[in-house]
mmCIF file of C-alpha atoms and ligand atoms in Angstrom:
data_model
loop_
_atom_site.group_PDB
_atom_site.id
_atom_site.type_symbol
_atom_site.label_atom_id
_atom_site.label_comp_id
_atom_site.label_asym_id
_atom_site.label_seq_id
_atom_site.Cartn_x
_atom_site.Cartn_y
_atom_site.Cartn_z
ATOM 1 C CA UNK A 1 102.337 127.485 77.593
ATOM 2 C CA UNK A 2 101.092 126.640 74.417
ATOM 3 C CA UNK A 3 98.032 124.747 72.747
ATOM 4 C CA UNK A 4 99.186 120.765 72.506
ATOM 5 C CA UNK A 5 97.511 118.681 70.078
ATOM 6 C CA UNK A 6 99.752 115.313 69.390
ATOM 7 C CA UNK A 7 99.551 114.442 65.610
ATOM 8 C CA UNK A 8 99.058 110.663 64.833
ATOM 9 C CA UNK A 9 102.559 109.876 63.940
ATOM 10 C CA UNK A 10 104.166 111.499 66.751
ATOM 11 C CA UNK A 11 106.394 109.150 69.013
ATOM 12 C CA UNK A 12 103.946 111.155 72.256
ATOM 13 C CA UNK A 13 104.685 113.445 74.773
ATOM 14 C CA UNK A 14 107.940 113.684 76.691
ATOM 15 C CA UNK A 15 108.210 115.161 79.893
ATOM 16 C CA UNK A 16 111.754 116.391 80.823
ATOM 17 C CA UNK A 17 112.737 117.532 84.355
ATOM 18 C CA UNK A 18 115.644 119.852 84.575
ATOM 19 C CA UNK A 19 115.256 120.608 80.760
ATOM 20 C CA UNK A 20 117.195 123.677 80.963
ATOM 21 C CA UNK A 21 120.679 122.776 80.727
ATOM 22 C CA UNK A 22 123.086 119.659 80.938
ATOM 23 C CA UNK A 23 121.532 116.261 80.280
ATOM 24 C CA UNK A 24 117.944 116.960 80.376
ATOM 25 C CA UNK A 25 118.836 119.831 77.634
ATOM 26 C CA UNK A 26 120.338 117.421 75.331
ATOM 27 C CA UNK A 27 117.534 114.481 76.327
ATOM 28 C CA UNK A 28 115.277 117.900 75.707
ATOM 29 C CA UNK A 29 117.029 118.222 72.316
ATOM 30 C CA UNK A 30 117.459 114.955 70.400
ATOM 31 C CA UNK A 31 113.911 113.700 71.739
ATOM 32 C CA UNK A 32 112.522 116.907 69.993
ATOM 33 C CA UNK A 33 114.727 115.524 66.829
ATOM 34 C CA UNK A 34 113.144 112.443 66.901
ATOM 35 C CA UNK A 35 109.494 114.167 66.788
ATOM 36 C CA UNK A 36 108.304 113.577 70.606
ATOM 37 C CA UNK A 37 106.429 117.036 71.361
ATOM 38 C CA UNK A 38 107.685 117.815 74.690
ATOM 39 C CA UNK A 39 106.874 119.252 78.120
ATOM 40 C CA UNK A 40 109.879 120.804 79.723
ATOM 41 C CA UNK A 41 110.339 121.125 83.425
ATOM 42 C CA UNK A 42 112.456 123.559 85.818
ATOM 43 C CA UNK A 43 112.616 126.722 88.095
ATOM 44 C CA UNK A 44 114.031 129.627 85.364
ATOM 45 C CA UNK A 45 111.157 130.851 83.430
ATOM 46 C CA UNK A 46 113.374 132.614 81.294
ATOM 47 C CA UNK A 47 115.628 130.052 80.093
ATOM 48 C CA UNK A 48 112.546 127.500 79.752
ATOM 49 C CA UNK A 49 111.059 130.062 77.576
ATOM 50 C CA UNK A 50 113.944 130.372 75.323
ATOM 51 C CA UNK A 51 114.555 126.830 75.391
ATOM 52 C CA UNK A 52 111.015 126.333 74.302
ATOM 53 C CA UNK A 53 111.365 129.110 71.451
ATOM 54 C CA UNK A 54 114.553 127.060 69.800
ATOM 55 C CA UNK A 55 112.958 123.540 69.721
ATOM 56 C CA UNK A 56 110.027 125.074 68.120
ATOM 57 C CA UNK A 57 111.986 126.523 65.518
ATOM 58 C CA UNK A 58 114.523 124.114 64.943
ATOM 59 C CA UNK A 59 112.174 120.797 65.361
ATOM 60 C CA UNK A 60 108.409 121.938 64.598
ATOM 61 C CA UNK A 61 107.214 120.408 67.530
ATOM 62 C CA UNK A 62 104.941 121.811 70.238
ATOM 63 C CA UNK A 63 106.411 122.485 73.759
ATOM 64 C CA UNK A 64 104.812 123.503 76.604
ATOM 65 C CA UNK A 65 106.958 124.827 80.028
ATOM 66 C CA UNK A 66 106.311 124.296 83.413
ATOM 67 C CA UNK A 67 107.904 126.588 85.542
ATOM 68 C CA UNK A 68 108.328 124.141 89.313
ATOM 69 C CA UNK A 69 110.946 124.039 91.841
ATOM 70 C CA UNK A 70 110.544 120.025 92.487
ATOM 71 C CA UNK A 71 111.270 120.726 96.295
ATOM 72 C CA UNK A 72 107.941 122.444 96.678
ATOM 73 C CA UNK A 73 105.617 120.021 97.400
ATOM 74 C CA UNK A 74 102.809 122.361 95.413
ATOM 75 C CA UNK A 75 104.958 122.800 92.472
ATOM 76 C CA UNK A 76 105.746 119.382 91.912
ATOM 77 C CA UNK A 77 101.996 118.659 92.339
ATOM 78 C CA UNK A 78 101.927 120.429 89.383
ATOM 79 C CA UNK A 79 103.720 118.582 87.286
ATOM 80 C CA UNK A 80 102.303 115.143 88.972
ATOM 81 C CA UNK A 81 98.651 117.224 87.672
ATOM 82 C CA UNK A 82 100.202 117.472 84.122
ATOM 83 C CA UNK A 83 101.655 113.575 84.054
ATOM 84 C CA UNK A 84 98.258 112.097 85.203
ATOM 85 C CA UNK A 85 96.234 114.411 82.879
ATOM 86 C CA UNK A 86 93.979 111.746 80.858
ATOM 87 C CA UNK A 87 93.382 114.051 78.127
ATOM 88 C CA UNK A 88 97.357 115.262 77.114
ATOM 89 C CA UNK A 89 98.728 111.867 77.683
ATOM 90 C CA UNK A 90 102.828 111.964 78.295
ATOM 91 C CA UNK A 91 104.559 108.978 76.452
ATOM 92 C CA UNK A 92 107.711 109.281 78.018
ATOM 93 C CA UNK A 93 108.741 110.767 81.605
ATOM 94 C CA UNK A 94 112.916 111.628 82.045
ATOM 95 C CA UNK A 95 113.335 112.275 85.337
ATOM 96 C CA UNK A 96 116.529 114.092 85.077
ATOM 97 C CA UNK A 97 116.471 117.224 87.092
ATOM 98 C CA UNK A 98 119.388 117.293 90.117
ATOM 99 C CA UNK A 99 122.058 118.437 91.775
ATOM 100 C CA UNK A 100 124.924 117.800 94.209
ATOM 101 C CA UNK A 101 126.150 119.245 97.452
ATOM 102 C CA UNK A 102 129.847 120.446 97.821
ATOM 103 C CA UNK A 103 130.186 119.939 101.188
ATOM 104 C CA UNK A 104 130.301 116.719 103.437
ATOM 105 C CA UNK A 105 126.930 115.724 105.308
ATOM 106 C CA UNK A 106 127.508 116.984 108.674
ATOM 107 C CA UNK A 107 128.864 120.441 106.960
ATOM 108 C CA UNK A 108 125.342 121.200 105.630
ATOM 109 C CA UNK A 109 122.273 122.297 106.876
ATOM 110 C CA UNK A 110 120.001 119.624 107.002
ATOM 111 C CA UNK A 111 117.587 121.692 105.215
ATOM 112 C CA UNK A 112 120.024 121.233 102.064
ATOM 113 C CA UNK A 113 120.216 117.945 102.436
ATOM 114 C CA UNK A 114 116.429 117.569 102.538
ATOM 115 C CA UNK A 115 116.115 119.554 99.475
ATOM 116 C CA UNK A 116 118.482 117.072 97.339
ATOM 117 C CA UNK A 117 116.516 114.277 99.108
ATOM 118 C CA UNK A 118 113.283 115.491 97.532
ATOM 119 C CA UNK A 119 114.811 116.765 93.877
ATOM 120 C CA UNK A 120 116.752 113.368 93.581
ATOM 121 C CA UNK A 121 114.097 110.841 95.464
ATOM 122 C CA UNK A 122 110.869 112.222 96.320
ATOM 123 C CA UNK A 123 109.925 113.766 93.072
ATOM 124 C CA UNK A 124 111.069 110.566 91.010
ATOM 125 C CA UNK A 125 108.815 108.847 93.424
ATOM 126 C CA UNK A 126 105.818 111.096 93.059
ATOM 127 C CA UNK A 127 106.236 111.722 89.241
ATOM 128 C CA UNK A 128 106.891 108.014 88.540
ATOM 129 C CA UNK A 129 103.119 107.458 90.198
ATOM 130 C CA UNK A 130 101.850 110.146 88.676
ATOM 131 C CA UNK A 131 102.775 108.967 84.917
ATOM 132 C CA UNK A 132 103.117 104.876 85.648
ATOM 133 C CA UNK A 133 99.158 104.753 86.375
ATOM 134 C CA UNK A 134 98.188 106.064 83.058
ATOM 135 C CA UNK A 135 101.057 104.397 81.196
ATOM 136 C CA UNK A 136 99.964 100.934 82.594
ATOM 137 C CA UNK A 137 95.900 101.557 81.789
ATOM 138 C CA UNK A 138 97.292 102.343 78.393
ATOM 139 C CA UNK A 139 99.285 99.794 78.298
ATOM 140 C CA UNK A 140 102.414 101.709 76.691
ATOM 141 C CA UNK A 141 105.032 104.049 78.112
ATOM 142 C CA UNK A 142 108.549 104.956 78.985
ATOM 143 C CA UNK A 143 110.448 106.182 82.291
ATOM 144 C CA UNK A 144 114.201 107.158 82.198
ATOM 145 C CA UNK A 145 115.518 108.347 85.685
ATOM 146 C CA UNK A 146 118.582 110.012 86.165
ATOM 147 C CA UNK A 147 120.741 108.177 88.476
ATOM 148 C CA UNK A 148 124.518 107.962 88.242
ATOM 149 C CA UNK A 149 127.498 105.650 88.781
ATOM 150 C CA UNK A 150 127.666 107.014 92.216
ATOM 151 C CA UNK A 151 124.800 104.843 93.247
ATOM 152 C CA UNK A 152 127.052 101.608 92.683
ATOM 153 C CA UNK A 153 129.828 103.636 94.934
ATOM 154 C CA UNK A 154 129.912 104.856 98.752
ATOM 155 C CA UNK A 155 129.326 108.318 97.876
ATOM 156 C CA UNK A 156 127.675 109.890 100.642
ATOM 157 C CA UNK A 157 123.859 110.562 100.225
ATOM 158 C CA UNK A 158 124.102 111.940 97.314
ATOM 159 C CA UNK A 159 125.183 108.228 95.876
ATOM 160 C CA UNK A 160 122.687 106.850 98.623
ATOM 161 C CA UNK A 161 120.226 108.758 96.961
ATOM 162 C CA UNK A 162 120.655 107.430 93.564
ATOM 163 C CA UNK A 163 120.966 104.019 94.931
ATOM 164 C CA UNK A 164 117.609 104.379 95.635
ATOM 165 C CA UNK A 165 116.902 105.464 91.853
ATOM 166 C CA UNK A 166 118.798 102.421 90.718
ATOM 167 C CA UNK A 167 116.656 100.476 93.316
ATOM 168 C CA UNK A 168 113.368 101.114 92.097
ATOM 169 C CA UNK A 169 113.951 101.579 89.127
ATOM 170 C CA UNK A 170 114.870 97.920 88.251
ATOM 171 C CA UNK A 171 111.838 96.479 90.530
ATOM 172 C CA UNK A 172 109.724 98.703 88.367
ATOM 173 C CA UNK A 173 111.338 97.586 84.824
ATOM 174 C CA UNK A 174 110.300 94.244 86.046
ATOM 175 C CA UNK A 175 106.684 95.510 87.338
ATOM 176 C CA UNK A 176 105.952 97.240 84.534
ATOM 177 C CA UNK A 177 107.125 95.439 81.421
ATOM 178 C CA UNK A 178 104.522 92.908 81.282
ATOM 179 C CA UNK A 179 102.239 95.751 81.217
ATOM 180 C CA UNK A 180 103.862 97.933 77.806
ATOM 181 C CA UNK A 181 105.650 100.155 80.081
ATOM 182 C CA UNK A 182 109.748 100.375 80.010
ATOM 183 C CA UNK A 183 111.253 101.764 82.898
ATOM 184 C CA UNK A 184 115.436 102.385 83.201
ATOM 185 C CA UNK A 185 117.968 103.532 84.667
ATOM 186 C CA UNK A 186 120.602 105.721 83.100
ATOM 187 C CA UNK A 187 123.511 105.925 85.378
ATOM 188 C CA UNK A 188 125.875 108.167 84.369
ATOM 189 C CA UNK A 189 129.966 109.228 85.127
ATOM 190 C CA UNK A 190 131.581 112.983 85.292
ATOM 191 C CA UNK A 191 129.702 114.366 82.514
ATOM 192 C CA UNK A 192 130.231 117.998 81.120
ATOM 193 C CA UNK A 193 127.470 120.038 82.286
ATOM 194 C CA UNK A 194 126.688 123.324 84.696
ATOM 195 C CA UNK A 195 126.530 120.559 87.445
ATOM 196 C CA UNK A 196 129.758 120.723 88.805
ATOM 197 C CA UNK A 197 130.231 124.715 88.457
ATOM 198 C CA UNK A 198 126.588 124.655 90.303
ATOM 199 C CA UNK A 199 128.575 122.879 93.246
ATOM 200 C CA UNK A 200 130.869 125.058 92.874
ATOM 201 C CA UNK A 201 133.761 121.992 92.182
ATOM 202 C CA UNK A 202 136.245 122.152 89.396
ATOM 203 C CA UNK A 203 134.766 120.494 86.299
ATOM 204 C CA UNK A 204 137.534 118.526 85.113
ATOM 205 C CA UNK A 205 138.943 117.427 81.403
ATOM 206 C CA UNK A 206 140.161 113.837 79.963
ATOM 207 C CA UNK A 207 139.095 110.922 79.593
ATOM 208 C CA UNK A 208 136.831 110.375 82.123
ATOM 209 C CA UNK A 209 134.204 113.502 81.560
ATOM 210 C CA UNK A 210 131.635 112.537 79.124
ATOM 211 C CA UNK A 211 130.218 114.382 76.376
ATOM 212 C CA UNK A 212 126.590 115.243 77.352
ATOM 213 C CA UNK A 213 124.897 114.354 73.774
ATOM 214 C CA UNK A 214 127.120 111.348 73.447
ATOM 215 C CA UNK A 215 125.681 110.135 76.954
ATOM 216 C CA UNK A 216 122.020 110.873 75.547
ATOM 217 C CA UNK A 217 122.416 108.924 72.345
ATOM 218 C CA UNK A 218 123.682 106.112 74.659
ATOM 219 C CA UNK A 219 120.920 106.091 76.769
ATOM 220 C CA UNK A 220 118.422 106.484 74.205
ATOM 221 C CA UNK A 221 119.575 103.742 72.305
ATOM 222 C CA UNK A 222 119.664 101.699 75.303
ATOM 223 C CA UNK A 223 115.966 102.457 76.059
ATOM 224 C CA UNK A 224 114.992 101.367 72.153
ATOM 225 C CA UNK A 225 116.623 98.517 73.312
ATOM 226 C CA UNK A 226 114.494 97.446 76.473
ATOM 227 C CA UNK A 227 117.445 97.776 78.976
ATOM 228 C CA UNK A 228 116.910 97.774 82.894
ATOM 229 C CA UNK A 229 120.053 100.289 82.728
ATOM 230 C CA UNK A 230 122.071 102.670 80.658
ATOM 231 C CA UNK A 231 126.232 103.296 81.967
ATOM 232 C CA UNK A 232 127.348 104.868 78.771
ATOM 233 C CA UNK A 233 131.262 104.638 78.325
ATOM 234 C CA UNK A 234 133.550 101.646 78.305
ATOM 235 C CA UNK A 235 135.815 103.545 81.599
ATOM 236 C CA UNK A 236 132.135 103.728 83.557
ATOM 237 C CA UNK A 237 130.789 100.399 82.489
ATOM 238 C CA UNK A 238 134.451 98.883 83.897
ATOM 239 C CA UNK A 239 133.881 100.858 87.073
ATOM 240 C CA UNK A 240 130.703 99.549 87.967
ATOM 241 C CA UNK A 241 131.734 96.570 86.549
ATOM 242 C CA UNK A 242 135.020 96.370 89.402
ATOM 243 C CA UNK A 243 131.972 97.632 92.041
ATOM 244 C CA UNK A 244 130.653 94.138 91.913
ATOM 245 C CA UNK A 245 133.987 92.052 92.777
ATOM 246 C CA UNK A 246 135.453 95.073 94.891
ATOM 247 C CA UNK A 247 134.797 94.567 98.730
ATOM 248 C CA UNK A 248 132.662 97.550 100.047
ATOM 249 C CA UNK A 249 135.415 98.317 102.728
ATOM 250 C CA UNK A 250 137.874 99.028 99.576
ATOM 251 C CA UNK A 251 134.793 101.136 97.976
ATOM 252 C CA UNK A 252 135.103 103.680 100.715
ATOM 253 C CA UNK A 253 138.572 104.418 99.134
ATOM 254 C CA UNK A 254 136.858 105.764 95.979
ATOM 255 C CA UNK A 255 134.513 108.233 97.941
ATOM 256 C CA UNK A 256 136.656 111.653 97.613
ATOM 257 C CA UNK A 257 137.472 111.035 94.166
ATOM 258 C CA UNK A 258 136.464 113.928 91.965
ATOM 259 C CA UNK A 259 135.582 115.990 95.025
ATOM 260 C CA UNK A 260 138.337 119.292 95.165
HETATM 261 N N1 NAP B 301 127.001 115.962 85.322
HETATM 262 C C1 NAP B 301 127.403 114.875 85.932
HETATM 263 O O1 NAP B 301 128.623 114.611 86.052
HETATM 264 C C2 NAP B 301 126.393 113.880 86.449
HETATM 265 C C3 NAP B 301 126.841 112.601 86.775
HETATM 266 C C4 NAP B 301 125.937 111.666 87.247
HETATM 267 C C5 NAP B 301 124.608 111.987 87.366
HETATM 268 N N2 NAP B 301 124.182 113.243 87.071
HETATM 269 C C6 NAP B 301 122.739 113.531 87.246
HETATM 270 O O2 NAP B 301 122.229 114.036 86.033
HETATM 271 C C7 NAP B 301 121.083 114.850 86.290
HETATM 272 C C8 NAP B 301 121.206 116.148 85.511
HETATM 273 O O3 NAP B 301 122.348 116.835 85.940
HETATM 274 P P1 NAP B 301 123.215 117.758 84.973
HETATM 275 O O4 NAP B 301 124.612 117.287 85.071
HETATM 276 O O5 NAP B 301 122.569 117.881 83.649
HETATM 277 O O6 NAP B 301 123.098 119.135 85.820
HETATM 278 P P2 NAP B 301 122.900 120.662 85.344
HETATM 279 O O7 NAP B 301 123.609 120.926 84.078
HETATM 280 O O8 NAP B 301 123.245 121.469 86.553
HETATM 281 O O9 NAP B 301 121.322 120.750 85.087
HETATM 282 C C9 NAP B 301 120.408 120.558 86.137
HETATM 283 C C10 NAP B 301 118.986 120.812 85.658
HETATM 284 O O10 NAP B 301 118.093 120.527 86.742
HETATM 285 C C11 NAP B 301 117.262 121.667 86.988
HETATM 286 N N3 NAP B 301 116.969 121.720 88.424
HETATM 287 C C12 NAP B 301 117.869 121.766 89.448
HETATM 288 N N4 NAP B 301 117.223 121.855 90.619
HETATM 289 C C13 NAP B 301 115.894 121.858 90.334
HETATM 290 C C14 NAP B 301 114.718 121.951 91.131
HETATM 291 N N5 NAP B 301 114.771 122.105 92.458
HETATM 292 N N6 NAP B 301 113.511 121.938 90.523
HETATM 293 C C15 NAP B 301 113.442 121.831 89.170
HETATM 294 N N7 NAP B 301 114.520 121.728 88.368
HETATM 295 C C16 NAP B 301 115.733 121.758 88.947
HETATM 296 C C17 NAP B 301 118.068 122.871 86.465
HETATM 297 O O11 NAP B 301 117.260 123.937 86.026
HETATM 298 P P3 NAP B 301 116.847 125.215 86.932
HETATM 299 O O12 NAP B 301 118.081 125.687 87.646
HETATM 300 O O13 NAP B 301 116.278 126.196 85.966
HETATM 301 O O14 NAP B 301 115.799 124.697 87.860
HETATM 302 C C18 NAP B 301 118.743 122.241 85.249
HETATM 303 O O15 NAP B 301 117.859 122.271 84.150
HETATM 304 C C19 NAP B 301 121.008 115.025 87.807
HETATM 305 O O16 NAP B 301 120.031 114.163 88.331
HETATM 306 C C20 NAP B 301 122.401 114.611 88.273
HETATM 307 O O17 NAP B 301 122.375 114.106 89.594
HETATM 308 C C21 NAP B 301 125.032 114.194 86.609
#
């Protein structure tokens, strides 16, 4: 971990969950371009430390690791320590780090199932306290989470799961703004990460897999922007779009699409 000392014209601290690869690698990457020093979250030491070593070099900014697995409940205290630390204050929290199961609900342990509760719910919920109390005494701060365009679908509880994200995260846009503190969603579609090859499902090609630093420029502009949420892509913003005149029964359709 290294010394942190946030010069006055840096845009803050940024706290990244699942920094490592994917979307919270390129979140990890342009918010380094844009001069945030950074805090970098997940469970490979190794690959945090090299991450770490390249934005250094290639940015000039000062990044510290955390090595947590967000399903243990001391490990993510952790990181709640490091959020609600009044002396390193963290501008901006991107609650990114997730994954998906392969399998249908009854086909997995409920143990597994518990795990992706806590990655994709619980530790948005417990980091989110952790950094909204000192955002709001401050009176300025940011929270993207990670949710997807399965929350607006019937996609088992993984999409229940991120319904949840897309939940709170709009009451809290709305409890927070009046306070300095933006809070959004960034939902996105079948983007091209190690997520799918994690599930062990075919990543697919075409026009509806999304180029991970495209989706990040999206969202961030978004965010500059003050929205409640982020669907990069005119395919995904249709989708969500048809969600809202499509009855649910006709929904359930959609649920083993992408899914091999
Ligand atoms: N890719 C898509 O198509 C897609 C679509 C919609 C939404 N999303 C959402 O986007 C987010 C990022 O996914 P991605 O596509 O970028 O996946 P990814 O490429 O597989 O990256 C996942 C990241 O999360 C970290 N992580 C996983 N489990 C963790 C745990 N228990 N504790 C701490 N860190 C953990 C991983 O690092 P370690 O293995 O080192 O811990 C890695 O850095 C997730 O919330 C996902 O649900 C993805």
């Amino acid at each position: 971990m290294s010394a942190h000392t946030t010069s006055p014209h840096s845009p803050g601290t940024a706290l990244v969950t699942g920094a490592t690869a994917g979307i919270g690698l390129a979140f990890a990457r342009r918010l380094a371009g844009r001069g945030h020093d950074l805090v970098l979250v997940a469970r490979d030491a190794d690959r945090l430390a090299s991450v770490a070593d390249d934005l250094r070099a290639e940015h000039g900014v000062e990044v510290e690791v955390l090595v947590a697995d967000l399903v243990e409940p001391d490990q993510l205290a952790t990181v709640e320590a490091r959020l609600a630390d009044p002396d390193r204050p963290v501008e901006l929290l991107v609650n990114n780090a997730g994954f998906g199961l392969k399998k249908r609900f009854l086909d997995n342990p409920a143990d597994a199932e518990q795990a992706m509760l806590t990655v994709l719910v619980t530790a948005v919920l417990r980091l989110c306290h952790a950094a909204l109390g000192p955002m709001t005494q401050r009176g300025s701060g940011g929270v993207i989470n990670v949710s997807s365009v399965a929350a607006f679908l019937p996609r088992g509880t993984y999409g229940a799961a991120k319904a949840w994200v897309n939940s709170f995260s709009e009451w809290a846009a709305h409890e927070y703004r009046g306070r300095g503190v933006r809070v959004m969603a960034l939902c996105p579609g079948f983007t091209k990460t190690e997520f799918h090859e994690r599930m062990q499902v075919t990543r697919g090609e075409g026009l509806m897999w999304l180029d991970v630093d495209f989706l990040v420029e999206k969202a961030l502009a978004d965010f500059d922007r003050g929205r409640v949420y982020s669907i990069p892509g005119a395919q995904y913003k249709a989708i969500v779009g048809l969600t809202r005149l499509v009855p649910n029964r006709a929904l359930q359709l959609a649920q083993s699409l992408g899914r091999k």
